[in-house]
PDB file of C-alpha atoms in Angstrom:
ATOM      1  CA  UNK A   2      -5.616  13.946  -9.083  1.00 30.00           C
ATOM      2  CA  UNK A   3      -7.641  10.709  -9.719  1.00 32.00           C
ATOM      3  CA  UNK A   4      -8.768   7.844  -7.271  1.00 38.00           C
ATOM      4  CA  UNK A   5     -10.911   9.018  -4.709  1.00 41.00           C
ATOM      5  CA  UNK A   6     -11.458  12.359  -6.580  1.00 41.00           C
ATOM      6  CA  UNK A   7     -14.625  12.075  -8.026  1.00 43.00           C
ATOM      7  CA  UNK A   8     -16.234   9.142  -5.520  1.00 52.00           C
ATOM      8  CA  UNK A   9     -19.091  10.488  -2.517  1.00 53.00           C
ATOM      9  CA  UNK A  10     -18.907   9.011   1.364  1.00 54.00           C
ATOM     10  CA  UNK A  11     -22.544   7.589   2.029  1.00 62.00           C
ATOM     11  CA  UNK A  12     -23.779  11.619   3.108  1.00 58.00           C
ATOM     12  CA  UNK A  13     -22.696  12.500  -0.947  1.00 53.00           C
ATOM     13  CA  UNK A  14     -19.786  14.459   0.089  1.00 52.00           C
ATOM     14  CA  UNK A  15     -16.566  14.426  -1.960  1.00 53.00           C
ATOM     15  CA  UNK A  16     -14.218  11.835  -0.251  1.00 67.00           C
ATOM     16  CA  UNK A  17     -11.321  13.610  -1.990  1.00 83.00           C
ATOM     17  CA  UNK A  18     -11.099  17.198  -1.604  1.00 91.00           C
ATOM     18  CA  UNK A  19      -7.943  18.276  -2.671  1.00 92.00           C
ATOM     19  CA  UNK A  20      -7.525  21.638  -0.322  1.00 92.00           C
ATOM     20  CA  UNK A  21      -8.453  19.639   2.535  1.00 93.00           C
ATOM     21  CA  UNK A  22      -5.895  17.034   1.523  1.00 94.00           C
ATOM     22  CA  UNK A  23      -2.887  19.658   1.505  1.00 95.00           C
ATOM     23  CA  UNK A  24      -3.987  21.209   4.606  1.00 96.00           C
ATOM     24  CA  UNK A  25      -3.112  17.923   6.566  1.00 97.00           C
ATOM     25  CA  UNK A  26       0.840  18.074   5.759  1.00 98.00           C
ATOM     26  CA  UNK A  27       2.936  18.734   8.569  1.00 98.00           C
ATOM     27  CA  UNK A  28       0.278  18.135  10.851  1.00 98.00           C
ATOM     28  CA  UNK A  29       0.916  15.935  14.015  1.00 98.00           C
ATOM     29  CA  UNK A  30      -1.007  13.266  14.148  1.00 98.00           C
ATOM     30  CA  UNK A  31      -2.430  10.283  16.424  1.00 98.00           C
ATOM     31  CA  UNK A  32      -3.196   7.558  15.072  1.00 97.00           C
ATOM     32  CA  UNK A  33      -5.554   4.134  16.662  1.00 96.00           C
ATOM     33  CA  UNK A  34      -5.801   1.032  14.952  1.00 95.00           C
ATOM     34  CA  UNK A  35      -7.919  -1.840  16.010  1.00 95.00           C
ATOM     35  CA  UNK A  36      -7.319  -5.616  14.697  1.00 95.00           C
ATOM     36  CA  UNK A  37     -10.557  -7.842  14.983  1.00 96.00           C
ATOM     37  CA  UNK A  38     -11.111 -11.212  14.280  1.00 95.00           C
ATOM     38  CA  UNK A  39     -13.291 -12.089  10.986  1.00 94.00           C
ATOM     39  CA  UNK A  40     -16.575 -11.993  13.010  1.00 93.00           C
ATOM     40  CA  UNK A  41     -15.947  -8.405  13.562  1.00 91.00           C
ATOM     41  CA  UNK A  42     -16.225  -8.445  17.199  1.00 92.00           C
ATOM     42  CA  UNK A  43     -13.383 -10.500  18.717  1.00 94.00           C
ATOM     43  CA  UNK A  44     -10.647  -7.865  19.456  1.00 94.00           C
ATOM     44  CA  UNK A  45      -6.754  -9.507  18.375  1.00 95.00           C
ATOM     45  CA  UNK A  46      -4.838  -6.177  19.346  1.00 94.00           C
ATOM     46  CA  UNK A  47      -4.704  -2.503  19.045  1.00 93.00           C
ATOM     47  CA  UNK A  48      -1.811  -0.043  18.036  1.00 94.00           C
ATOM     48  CA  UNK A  49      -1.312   3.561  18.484  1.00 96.00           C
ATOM     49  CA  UNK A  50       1.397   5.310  16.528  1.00 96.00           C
ATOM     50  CA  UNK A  51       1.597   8.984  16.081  1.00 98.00           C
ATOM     51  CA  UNK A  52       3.674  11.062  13.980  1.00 98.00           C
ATOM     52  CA  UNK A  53       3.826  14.077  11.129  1.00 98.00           C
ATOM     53  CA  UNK A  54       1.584  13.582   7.362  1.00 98.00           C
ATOM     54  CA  UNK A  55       4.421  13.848   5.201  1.00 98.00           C
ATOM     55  CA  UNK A  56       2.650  13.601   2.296  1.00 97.00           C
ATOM     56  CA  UNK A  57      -1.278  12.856   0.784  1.00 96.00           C
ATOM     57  CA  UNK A  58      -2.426  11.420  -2.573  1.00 95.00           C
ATOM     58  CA  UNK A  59      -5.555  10.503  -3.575  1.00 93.00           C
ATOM     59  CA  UNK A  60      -4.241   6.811  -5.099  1.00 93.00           C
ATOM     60  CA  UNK A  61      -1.383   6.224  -2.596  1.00 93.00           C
ATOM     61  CA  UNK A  62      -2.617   7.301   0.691  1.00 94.00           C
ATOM     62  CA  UNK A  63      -1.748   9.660   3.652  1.00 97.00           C
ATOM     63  CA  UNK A  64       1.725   9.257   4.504  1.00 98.00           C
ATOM     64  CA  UNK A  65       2.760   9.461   8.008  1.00 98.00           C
ATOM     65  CA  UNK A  66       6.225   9.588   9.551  1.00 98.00           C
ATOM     66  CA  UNK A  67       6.301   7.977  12.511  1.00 98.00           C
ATOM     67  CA  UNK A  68       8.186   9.339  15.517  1.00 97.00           C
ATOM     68  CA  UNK A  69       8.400   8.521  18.932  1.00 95.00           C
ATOM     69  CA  UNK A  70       9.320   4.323  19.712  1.00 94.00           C
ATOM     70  CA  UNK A  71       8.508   4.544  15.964  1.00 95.00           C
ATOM     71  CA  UNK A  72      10.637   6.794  14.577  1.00 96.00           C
ATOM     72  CA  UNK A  73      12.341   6.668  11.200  1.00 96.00           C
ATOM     73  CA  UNK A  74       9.087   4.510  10.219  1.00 97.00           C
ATOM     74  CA  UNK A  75       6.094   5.661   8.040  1.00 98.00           C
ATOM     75  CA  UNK A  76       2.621   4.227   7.564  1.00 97.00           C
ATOM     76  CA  UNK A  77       0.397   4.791   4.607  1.00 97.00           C
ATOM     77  CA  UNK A  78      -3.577   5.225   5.681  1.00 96.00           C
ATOM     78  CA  UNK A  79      -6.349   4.717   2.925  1.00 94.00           C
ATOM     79  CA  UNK A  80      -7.276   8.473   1.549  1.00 93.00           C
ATOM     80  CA  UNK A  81     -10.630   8.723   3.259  1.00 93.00           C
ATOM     81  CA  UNK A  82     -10.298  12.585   4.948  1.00 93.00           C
ATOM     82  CA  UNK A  83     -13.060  12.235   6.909  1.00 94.00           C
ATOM     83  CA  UNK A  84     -11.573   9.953   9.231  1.00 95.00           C
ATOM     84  CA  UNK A  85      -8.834  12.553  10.259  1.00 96.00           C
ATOM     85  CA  UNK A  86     -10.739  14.850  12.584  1.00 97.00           C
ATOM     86  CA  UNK A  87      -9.522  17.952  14.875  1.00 97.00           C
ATOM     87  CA  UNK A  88      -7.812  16.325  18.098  1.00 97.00           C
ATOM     88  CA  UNK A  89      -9.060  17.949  21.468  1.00 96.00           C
ATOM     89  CA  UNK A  90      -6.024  19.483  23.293  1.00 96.00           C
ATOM     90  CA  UNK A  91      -4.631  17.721  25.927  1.00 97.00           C
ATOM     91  CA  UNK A  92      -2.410  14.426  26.651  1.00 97.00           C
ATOM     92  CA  UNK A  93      -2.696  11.407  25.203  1.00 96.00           C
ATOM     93  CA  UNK A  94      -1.295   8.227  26.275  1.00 95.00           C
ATOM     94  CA  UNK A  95      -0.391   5.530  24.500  1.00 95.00           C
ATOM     95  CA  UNK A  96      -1.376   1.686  25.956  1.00 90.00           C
ATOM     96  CA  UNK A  97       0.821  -0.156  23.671  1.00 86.00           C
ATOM     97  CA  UNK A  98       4.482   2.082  24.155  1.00 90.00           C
ATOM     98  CA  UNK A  99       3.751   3.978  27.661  1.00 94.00           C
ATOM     99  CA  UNK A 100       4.042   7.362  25.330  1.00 96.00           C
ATOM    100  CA  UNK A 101       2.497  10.425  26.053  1.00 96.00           C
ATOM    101  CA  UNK A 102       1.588  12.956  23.127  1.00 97.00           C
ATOM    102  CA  UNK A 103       0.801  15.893  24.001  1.00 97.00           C
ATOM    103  CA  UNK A 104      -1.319  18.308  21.886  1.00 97.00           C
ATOM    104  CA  UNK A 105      -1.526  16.724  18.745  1.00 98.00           C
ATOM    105  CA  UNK A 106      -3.299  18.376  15.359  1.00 98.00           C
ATOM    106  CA  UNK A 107      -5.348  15.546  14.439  1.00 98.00           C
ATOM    107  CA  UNK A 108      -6.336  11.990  15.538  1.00 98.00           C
ATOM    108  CA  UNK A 109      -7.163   8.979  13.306  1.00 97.00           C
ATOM    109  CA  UNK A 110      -9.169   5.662  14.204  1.00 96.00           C
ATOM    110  CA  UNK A 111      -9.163   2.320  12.039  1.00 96.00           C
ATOM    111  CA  UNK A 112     -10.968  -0.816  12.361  1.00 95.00           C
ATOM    112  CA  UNK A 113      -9.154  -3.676  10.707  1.00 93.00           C
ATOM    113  CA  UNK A 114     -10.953  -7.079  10.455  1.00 95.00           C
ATOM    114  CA  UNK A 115      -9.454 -10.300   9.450  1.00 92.00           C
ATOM    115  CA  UNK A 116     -10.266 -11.806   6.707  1.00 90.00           C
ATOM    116  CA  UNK A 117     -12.615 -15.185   6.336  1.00 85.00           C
ATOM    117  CA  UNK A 118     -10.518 -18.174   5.881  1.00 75.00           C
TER     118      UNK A 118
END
C-alpha cells in the first residue's frame, strides 16, 4: 500500500499499519463529527452516524456503511487509525436521530473547521 504507509503521527508511530487496518473490517462503529466555524471555536452542528467498516485503504479512506436512519449510505473517514479507538460497552445515544447503539466495536471523533473566506 502507499499514502499514509510510510508517514509518523507527531509520537513517530506509523500512521498506516496495515494489520491494524484489516482488523477494523466488519467492525461496528460510532462515529462523532463536529462542524466549527473558521475560528475554531464557534460550534455550527454535530452528527453522529454509526455503522460497519466495509473496507480500509491507505489512499482512499475507511469506508463505513451506514445503518440505522442512515442506512444504505457510506462515509469515507481520512486513514488516520489512531483516531478509531476501543468503544466502552454500553448504550449510546444519538442527539441528532434519537438512536440508541448499543455495544459498538469502536468509536470515532472528528473536528471539522470551516474554512477562511
Amino acid at each position: 500500500m502507499s499514502g499514509c504507509g510510510g508517514k509518523s503521527d507527531e509520537s513517530g508511530a506509523p500512521m498506516w499499519d496495515a494489520a491494524r487496518a484489516a482488523s477494523l473490517v466488519g467492525k461496528y462503529l460510532l462515529i462523532g463529527i463536529t462542524y466549527f466555524e473558521a475560528d475554531g471555536e464557534t460550534l455550527i452542528e454535530q452528527r453522529q452516524r454509526h455503522g460497519i467498516i466495509s473496507s480500509v485503504d491507505a489512499d482512499v479512506g475507511i469506508t463505513v456503511a451506514l445503518h440505522g436512519e442512515r442506512a444504505g449510505e457510506t462515509i469515507v473517514l481520512p486513514p488516520h487509525l489512531p483516531a478509531f479507538e476501543d468503544a466502552a460497552p454500553g448504550e449510546y445515544h444519538l442527539h441528532e436521530s434519537g438512536e440508541i447503539v448499543t455495544d459498538p466495536d469502536l468509536t470515532t471523533m472528528w473536528k471539522i473547521v470551516r474554512p477562511q473566506n
